[in-house]
Amino acid sequence: MAHQLSDDELFAYAERAKGKVVVITGGANGIGKETALVFSKHGAKVVIGDLDTAGAEAVVAEIVKTGGKAASIKCNVLQWEDLVALFDLAIERYGVVDIVIPNAGINETGDVCRGELTIVDGKPIAPKLMTLRINLIGVFYTVHLGVHYIKRNRTPDSWKAIVLIGSMASWQAVTKAPQYSASKHGVLGVMRSLEPTLSAENIRIGVVHPWFADTKILSLPISLILAGIPLTPVARVAGAIFRAATDPNPETNGCPWVLPDDGPVLLLEKEALRTGVYEMMSQRVQRIKSFVATVQDWVRLFRDLARIFRPVLVFGIPALILALAQRRRLIKLPSRV
């Protein structure tokens, strides 16, 4: 049902990346940056689209410095024209597009579905749903364009690939993060829906599902909750993306590549996308949840103790100081005969 892959196995078909043109969104930092560097290391040409132009340019400079080829452009994945410009840049520079990685994404933003509304002129206004739009609509835009550009200037024997970025939230919903959970469930659904038609055209598609990785997407509260819990190495996530794109086996097309903890990558069979997988994921996530729950219990304990002993601290300590001062004064008084 699940096949474990060592770090070395993630690069078993590294020679297939040589000369390929990779278009990646969100490639200026974190997983995207590491993925861009990995593909370049193995001879691919990389085109990065990111709102962080300085970060993207720094990645390009790093690639060029090591003898690689790369380019970047400012890109908001919700702006159709920006994405068109990104793919056009790849065609202008390198003539083709071989691998598309819609990596741009954000964490949960805003409080939705909690009964709180923003009222303007006496009427509730619609939520912005920025997380859902970037993590799912932005992916749709990128894939929609990617399939088109992949077919441009294509030779009959060339292979192509699209690798989506899911999450453990694709399998286990994150409490108080409905947009993020919905978007990552949706990304898995996109892959499963597109695989039959893309496979018939020799276009690979897969989804990489990492557990929390040490990237900028982690907010401070989440980072504090996860303190002490092993995070998925960013390099391993990039390696899983690389293998998902370069694996020549048709049987792995349309498969999820899962990193449920800091351990090895798990390749799940397509036919295993049923109860058994969800049970396995649930067990993995439950182990982490138990640890988090224990930490939260200790936090509540210390908070309650602080509340209970606050009067003692506020009033007891000054009283104790006064008592000690009074005792010292009495000791200094001369004895009466």
GROMACS .gro file of C-alpha atoms in nm:
model
  337
    1MET     CA    1   0.000   0.000   0.000
    2ALA     CA    2   0.288   0.237   0.083
    3HIS     CA    3   0.648   0.214  -0.037
    4GLN     CA    4   0.922   0.386   0.162
    5LEU     CA    5   1.186   0.582  -0.025
    6SER     CA    6   1.524   0.672   0.116
    7ASP     CA    7   1.679   1.012   0.046
    8ASP     CA    8   1.910   0.855  -0.211
    9GLU     CA    9   1.616   0.694  -0.391
   10LEU     CA   10   1.456   1.033  -0.442
   11PHE     CA   11   1.732   1.102  -0.696
   12ALA     CA   12   1.737   0.763  -0.864
   13TYR     CA   13   1.639   0.918  -1.199
   14ALA     CA   14   1.829   1.244  -1.166
   15GLU     CA   15   1.971   1.220  -1.517
   16ARG     CA   16   1.620   1.269  -1.658
   17ALA     CA   17   1.617   1.626  -1.526
   18LYS     CA   18   1.912   1.737  -1.735
   19GLY     CA   19   1.809   2.002  -1.987
   20LYS     CA   20   1.450   2.016  -1.869
   21VAL     CA   21   1.279   2.353  -1.820
   22VAL     CA   22   1.108   2.388  -1.483
   23VAL     CA   23   0.851   2.660  -1.409
   24ILE     CA   24   0.790   2.706  -1.037
   25THR     CA   25   0.577   2.957  -0.847
   26GLY     CA   26   0.680   3.064  -0.499
   27GLY     CA   27   1.040   2.973  -0.569
   28ALA     CA   28   1.206   3.252  -0.372
   29ASN     CA   29   1.197   3.088  -0.031
   30GLY     CA   30   1.146   2.766   0.161
   31ILE     CA   31   1.038   2.456  -0.028
   32GLY     CA   32   1.021   2.642  -0.359
   33LYS     CA   33   1.375   2.773  -0.329
   34GLU     CA   34   1.514   2.433  -0.230
   35THR     CA   35   1.327   2.270  -0.519
   36ALA     CA   36   1.466   2.522  -0.768
   37LEU     CA   37   1.819   2.458  -0.643
   38VAL     CA   38   1.775   2.080  -0.658
   39PHE     CA   39   1.653   2.082  -1.018
   40SER     CA   40   1.932   2.319  -1.120
   41LYS     CA   41   2.191   2.100  -0.949
   42HIS     CA   42   2.086   1.816  -1.177
   43GLY     CA   43   2.102   2.019  -1.496
   44ALA     CA   44   1.753   2.165  -1.532
   45LYS     CA   45   1.678   2.524  -1.633
   46VAL     CA   46   1.461   2.701  -1.380
   47VAL     CA   47   1.210   2.984  -1.422
   48ILE     CA   48   1.078   3.130  -1.096
   49GLY     CA   49   0.765   3.338  -1.042
   50ASP     CA   50   0.730   3.505  -0.701
   51LEU     CA   51   0.607   3.825  -0.539
   52ASP     CA   52   0.937   3.835  -0.351
   53THR     CA   53   1.142   3.961  -0.645
   54ALA     CA   54   1.456   4.016  -0.438
   55GLY     CA   55   1.440   3.662  -0.303
   56ALA     CA   56   1.376   3.515  -0.648
   57GLU     CA   57   1.664   3.711  -0.799
   58ALA     CA   58   1.891   3.586  -0.520
   59VAL     CA   59   1.800   3.225  -0.604
   60VAL     CA   60   1.868   3.292  -0.973
   61ALA     CA   61   2.205   3.445  -0.886
   62GLU     CA   62   2.293   3.142  -0.674
   63ILE     CA   63   2.205   2.908  -0.961
   64VAL     CA   64   2.399   3.110  -1.220
   65LYS     CA   65   2.699   3.128  -0.988
   66THR     CA   66   2.719   2.749  -0.990
   67GLY     CA   67   2.698   2.733  -1.369
   68GLY     CA   68   2.325   2.677  -1.401
   69LYS     CA   69   2.059   2.859  -1.600
   70ALA     CA   70   1.767   3.040  -1.440
   71ALA     CA   71   1.537   3.339  -1.471
   72SER     CA   72   1.273   3.503  -1.255
   73ILE     CA   73   0.982   3.743  -1.278
   74LYS     CA   74   0.743   3.907  -1.035
   75CYS     CA   75   0.430   3.695  -1.019
   76ASN     CA   76   0.106   3.706  -0.823
   77VAL     CA   77  -0.063   3.370  -0.885
   78LEU     CA   78  -0.404   3.534  -0.859
   79GLN     CA   79  -0.320   3.768  -1.145
   80TRP     CA   80  -0.373   3.583  -1.473
   81GLU     CA   81  -0.151   3.825  -1.666
   82ASP     CA   82   0.137   3.762  -1.423
   83LEU     CA   83   0.118   3.388  -1.480
   84VAL     CA   84   0.100   3.431  -1.856
   85ALA     CA   85   0.413   3.646  -1.838
   86LEU     CA   86   0.586   3.376  -1.631
   87PHE     CA   87   0.523   3.105  -1.889
   88ASP     CA   88   0.603   3.339  -2.176
   89LEU     CA   89   0.939   3.410  -2.011
   90ALA     CA   90   1.015   3.037  -2.002
   91ILE     CA   91   0.932   3.001  -2.373
   92GLU     CA   92   1.131   3.311  -2.470
   93ARG     CA   93   1.440   3.204  -2.275
   94TYR     CA   94   1.444   2.829  -2.323
   95GLY     CA   95   1.190   2.743  -2.594
   96VAL     CA   96   0.980   2.489  -2.400
   97VAL     CA   97   0.817   2.412  -2.067
   98ASP     CA   98   0.872   2.062  -1.931
   99ILE     CA   99   0.786   2.062  -1.561
  100VAL     CA  100   0.534   2.283  -1.380
  101ILE     CA  101   0.532   2.316  -1.001
  102PRO     CA  102   0.253   2.537  -0.856
  103ASN     CA  103   0.427   2.581  -0.522
  104ALA     CA  104   0.304   2.926  -0.412
  105GLY     CA  105   0.086   2.903  -0.103
  106ILE     CA  106   0.005   3.060   0.232
  107ASN     CA  107  -0.123   2.953   0.571
  108GLU     CA  108  -0.470   3.024   0.712
  109THR     CA  109  -0.570   3.392   0.699
  110GLY     CA  110  -0.874   3.553   0.856
  111ASP     CA  111  -1.141   3.401   1.079
  112VAL     CA  112  -1.413   3.244   0.866
  113CYS     CA  113  -1.713   3.027   0.955
  114ARG     CA  114  -1.700   3.131   1.322
  115GLY     CA  115  -2.011   3.345   1.327
  116GLU     CA  116  -1.823   3.675   1.315
  117LEU     CA  117  -1.900   3.909   1.027
  118THR     CA  118  -1.773   4.245   0.907
  119ILE     CA  119  -2.067   4.482   0.881
  120VAL     CA  120  -2.065   4.777   0.640
  121ASP     CA  121  -2.371   5.003   0.615
  122GLY     CA  122  -2.568   4.751   0.814
  123LYS     CA  123  -2.491   4.462   0.577
  124PRO     CA  124  -2.239   4.177   0.611
  125ILE     CA  125  -1.963   4.177   0.351
  126ALA     CA  126  -1.814   3.866   0.192
  127PRO     CA  127  -1.493   3.722   0.340
  128LYS     CA  128  -1.179   3.758   0.131
  129LEU     CA  129  -1.087   3.386   0.148
  130MET     CA  130  -0.730   3.469   0.051
  131THR     CA  131  -0.590   3.131   0.161
  132LEU     CA  132  -0.842   2.941  -0.047
  133ARG     CA  133  -0.783   3.162  -0.349
  134ILE     CA  134  -0.403   3.140  -0.347
  135ASN     CA  135  -0.378   2.773  -0.249
  136LEU     CA  136  -0.647   2.644  -0.484
  137ILE     CA  137  -0.752   2.902  -0.744
  138GLY     CA  138  -0.387   2.998  -0.795
  139VAL     CA  139  -0.306   2.630  -0.848
  140PHE     CA  140  -0.589   2.596  -1.100
  141TYR     CA  141  -0.462   2.900  -1.293
  142THR     CA  142  -0.107   2.763  -1.296
  143VAL     CA  143  -0.207   2.412  -1.402
  144HIS     CA  144  -0.450   2.539  -1.665
  145LEU     CA  145  -0.176   2.747  -1.825
  146GLY     CA  146   0.087   2.483  -1.757
  147VAL     CA  147  -0.090   2.213  -1.959
  148HIS     CA  148  -0.116   2.452  -2.252
  149TYR     CA  149   0.249   2.561  -2.245
  150ILE     CA  150   0.372   2.207  -2.185
  151LYS     CA  151   0.226   2.114  -2.524
  152ARG     CA  152   0.393   2.403  -2.707
  153ASN     CA  153   0.701   2.312  -2.912
  154ARG     CA  154   0.680   1.959  -2.777
  155THR     CA  155   0.865   1.676  -2.948
  156PRO     CA  156   0.682   1.342  -2.978
  157ASP     CA  157   0.909   1.149  -2.741
  158SER     CA  158   0.944   1.412  -2.468
  159TRP     CA  159   0.799   1.352  -2.122
  160LYS     CA  160   0.638   1.624  -1.914
  161ALA     CA  161   0.532   1.659  -1.552
  162ILE     CA  162   0.316   1.861  -1.314
  163VAL     CA  163   0.380   1.832  -0.941
  164LEU     CA  164   0.129   1.984  -0.700
  165ILE     CA  165   0.197   2.070  -0.337
  166GLY     CA  166  -0.051   1.922  -0.095
  167SER     CA  167  -0.017   1.882   0.278
  168MET     CA  168  -0.103   1.646   0.558
  169ALA     CA  169  -0.413   1.868   0.567
  170SER     CA  170  -0.511   1.697   0.241
  171TRP     CA  171  -0.582   1.391   0.459
  172GLN     CA  172  -0.646   1.530   0.807
  173ALA     CA  173  -0.829   1.861   0.839
  174VAL     CA  174  -0.663   2.126   1.055
  175THR     CA  175  -0.887   2.263   1.329
  176LYS     CA  176  -0.964   2.634   1.290
  177ALA     CA  177  -0.811   2.633   0.941
  178PRO     CA  178  -1.107   2.562   0.709
  179GLN     CA  179  -0.962   2.747   0.410
  180TYR     CA  180  -0.626   2.574   0.431
  181SER     CA  181  -0.784   2.233   0.483
  182ALA     CA  182  -1.030   2.282   0.197
  183SER     CA  183  -0.758   2.402  -0.039
  184LYS     CA  184  -0.527   2.109   0.032
  185HIS     CA  185  -0.810   1.856   0.005
  186GLY     CA  186  -0.890   2.026  -0.325
  187VAL     CA  187  -0.535   1.997  -0.457
  188LEU     CA  188  -0.547   1.620  -0.405
  189GLY     CA  189  -0.879   1.612  -0.590
  190VAL     CA  190  -0.735   1.809  -0.881
  191MET     CA  191  -0.457   1.554  -0.922
  192ARG     CA  192  -0.692   1.256  -0.908
  193SER     CA  193  -0.926   1.414  -1.161
  194LEU     CA  194  -0.658   1.516  -1.413
  195GLU     CA  195  -0.440   1.204  -1.397
  196PRO     CA  196  -0.632   0.985  -1.646
  197THR     CA  197  -0.636   1.246  -1.924
  198LEU     CA  198  -0.282   1.376  -1.866
  199SER     CA  199  -0.141   1.025  -1.840
  200ALA     CA  200  -0.282   0.946  -2.184
  201GLU     CA  201  -0.070   1.233  -2.318
  202ASN     CA  202   0.249   1.121  -2.140
  203ILE     CA  203   0.222   1.402  -1.885
  204ARG     CA  204   0.297   1.299  -1.528
  205ILE     CA  205   0.105   1.448  -1.237
  206GLY     CA  206   0.145   1.393  -0.866
  207VAL     CA  207   0.101   1.558  -0.528
  208VAL     CA  208   0.361   1.586  -0.255
  209HIS     CA  209   0.212   1.598   0.096
  210PRO     CA  210   0.457   1.720   0.361
  211TRP     CA  211   0.397   1.739   0.733
  212PHE     CA  212   0.488   2.078   0.881
  213ALA     CA  213   0.821   2.184   0.737
  214ASP     CA  214   1.047   2.453   0.876
  215THR     CA  215   0.947   2.728   0.634
  216LYS     CA  216   0.818   3.085   0.647
  217ILE     CA  217   0.461   2.962   0.604
  218LEU     CA  218   0.456   2.857   0.971
  219SER     CA  219   0.301   3.130   1.184
  220LEU     CA  220   0.445   3.209   1.527
  221PRO     CA  221   0.158   3.040   1.719
  222ILE     CA  222   0.195   2.720   1.514
  223SER     CA  223   0.574   2.730   1.556
  224LEU     CA  224   0.528   2.754   1.933
  225ILE     CA  225   0.280   2.464   1.936
  226LEU     CA  226   0.520   2.253   1.730
  227ALA     CA  227   0.820   2.335   1.949
  228GLY     CA  228   1.001   2.010   2.022
  229ILE     CA  229   0.820   1.815   1.748
  230PRO     CA  230   1.043   1.700   1.459
  231LEU     CA  231   0.958   1.889   1.141
  232THR     CA  232   0.988   1.751   0.789
  233PRO     CA  233   1.327   1.850   0.641
  234VAL     CA  234   1.280   2.098   0.357
  235ALA     CA  235   1.547   1.919   0.153
  236ARG     CA  236   1.349   1.595   0.173
  237VAL     CA  237   1.031   1.769   0.054
  238ALA     CA  238   1.224   1.908  -0.244
  239GLY     CA  239   1.360   1.560  -0.309
  240ALA     CA  240   1.009   1.417  -0.312
  241ILE     CA  241   0.901   1.682  -0.564
  242PHE     CA  242   1.204   1.595  -0.778
  243ARG     CA  243   1.126   1.221  -0.770
  244ALA     CA  244   0.755   1.279  -0.840
  245ALA     CA  245   0.854   1.466  -1.157
  246THR     CA  246   1.136   1.243  -1.281
  247ASP     CA  247   1.009   0.894  -1.200
  248PRO     CA  248   0.965   0.713  -1.535
  249ASN     CA  249   0.732   0.443  -1.402
  250PRO     CA  250   0.376   0.491  -1.537
  251GLU     CA  251   0.244   0.312  -1.228
  252THR     CA  252   0.354   0.600  -1.006
  253ASN     CA  253   0.174   0.858  -1.217
  254GLY     CA  254  -0.117   0.999  -1.018
  255CYS     CA  255   0.022   0.879  -0.686
  256PRO     CA  256   0.056   1.082  -0.366
  257TRP     CA  257   0.405   1.125  -0.220
  258VAL     CA  258   0.362   1.163   0.156
  259LEU     CA  259   0.595   1.291   0.426
  260PRO     CA  260   0.388   1.239   0.744
  261ASP     CA  261   0.672   1.316   0.986
  262ASP     CA  262   1.050   1.356   0.983
  263GLY     CA  263   1.090   1.004   0.842
  264PRO     CA  264   1.125   0.875   0.485
  265VAL     CA  265   0.897   0.961   0.194
  266LEU     CA  266   0.602   0.726   0.143
  267LEU     CA  267   0.478   0.656  -0.208
  268LEU     CA  268   0.111   0.558  -0.193
  269GLU     CA  269  -0.042   0.341  -0.461
  270LYS     CA  270  -0.335   0.494  -0.648
  271GLU     CA  271  -0.560   0.204  -0.557
  272ALA     CA  272  -0.476   0.258  -0.191
  273LEU     CA  273  -0.655   0.593  -0.174
  274ARG     CA  274  -0.918   0.443   0.049
  275THR     CA  275  -0.991   0.381   0.415
  276GLY     CA  276  -0.660   0.212   0.485
  277VAL     CA  277  -0.459   0.519   0.391
  278TYR     CA  278  -0.677   0.751   0.594
  279GLU     CA  279  -0.643   0.518   0.892
  280MET     CA  280  -0.264   0.524   0.859
  281MET     CA  281  -0.260   0.902   0.829
  282SER     CA  282  -0.492   0.931   1.127
  283GLN     CA  283  -0.260   0.721   1.340
  284ARG     CA  284   0.042   0.929   1.241
  285VAL     CA  285  -0.134   1.258   1.306
  286GLN     CA  286  -0.290   1.132   1.630
  287ARG     CA  287   0.057   1.068   1.768
  288ILE     CA  288   0.146   1.433   1.711
  289LYS     CA  289  -0.190   1.553   1.843
  290SER     CA  290  -0.136   1.358   2.165
  291PHE     CA  291   0.196   1.534   2.219
  292VAL     CA  292   0.042   1.874   2.145
  293ALA     CA  293  -0.250   1.799   2.379
  294THR     CA  294  -0.005   1.714   2.658
  295VAL     CA  295   0.179   2.041   2.607
  296GLN     CA  296  -0.150   2.232   2.608
  297ASP     CA  297  -0.254   2.058   2.933
  298TRP     CA  298   0.068   2.168   3.099
  299VAL     CA  299   0.018   2.523   2.973
  300ARG     CA  300  -0.334   2.527   3.120
  301LEU     CA  301  -0.204   2.385   3.448
  302PHE     CA  302   0.059   2.656   3.489
  303ARG     CA  303  -0.191   2.923   3.384
  304ASP     CA  304  -0.438   2.804   3.650
  305LEU     CA  305  -0.167   2.785   3.914
  306ALA     CA  306  -0.062   3.138   3.826
  307ARG     CA  307  -0.422   3.255   3.863
  308ILE     CA  308  -0.463   3.074   4.198
  309PHE     CA  309  -0.140   3.201   4.348
  310ARG     CA  310  -0.162   3.551   4.199
  311PRO     CA  311  -0.329   3.692   4.517
  312VAL     CA  312  -0.051   3.539   4.721
  313LEU     CA  313   0.208   3.693   4.493
  314VAL     CA  314   0.033   4.030   4.486
  315PHE     CA  315  -0.060   4.061   4.852
  316GLY     CA  316   0.138   3.792   5.029
  317ILE     CA  317   0.486   3.899   4.926
  318PRO     CA  318   0.439   4.267   5.027
  319ALA     CA  319   0.290   4.147   5.358
  320LEU     CA  320   0.584   3.918   5.409
  321ILE     CA  321   0.826   4.203   5.341
  322LEU     CA  322   0.644   4.426   5.589
  323ALA     CA  323   0.647   4.150   5.850
  324LEU     CA  324   1.018   4.097   5.807
  325ALA     CA  325   1.080   4.473   5.831
  326GLN     CA  326   0.869   4.491   6.148
  327ARG     CA  327   1.056   4.198   6.299
  328ARG     CA  328   1.388   4.362   6.220
  329ARG     CA  329   1.268   4.685   6.386
  330LEU     CA  330   1.157   4.502   6.698
  331ILE     CA  331   1.487   4.322   6.723
  332LYS     CA  332   1.672   4.656   6.718
  333LEU     CA  333   1.459   4.804   7.000
  334PRO     CA  334   1.635   4.814   7.343
  335SER     CA  335   1.502   4.572   7.601
  336ARG     CA  336   1.301   4.721   7.890
  337VAL     CA  337   1.410   4.642   8.248
   0.00000   0.00000   0.00000
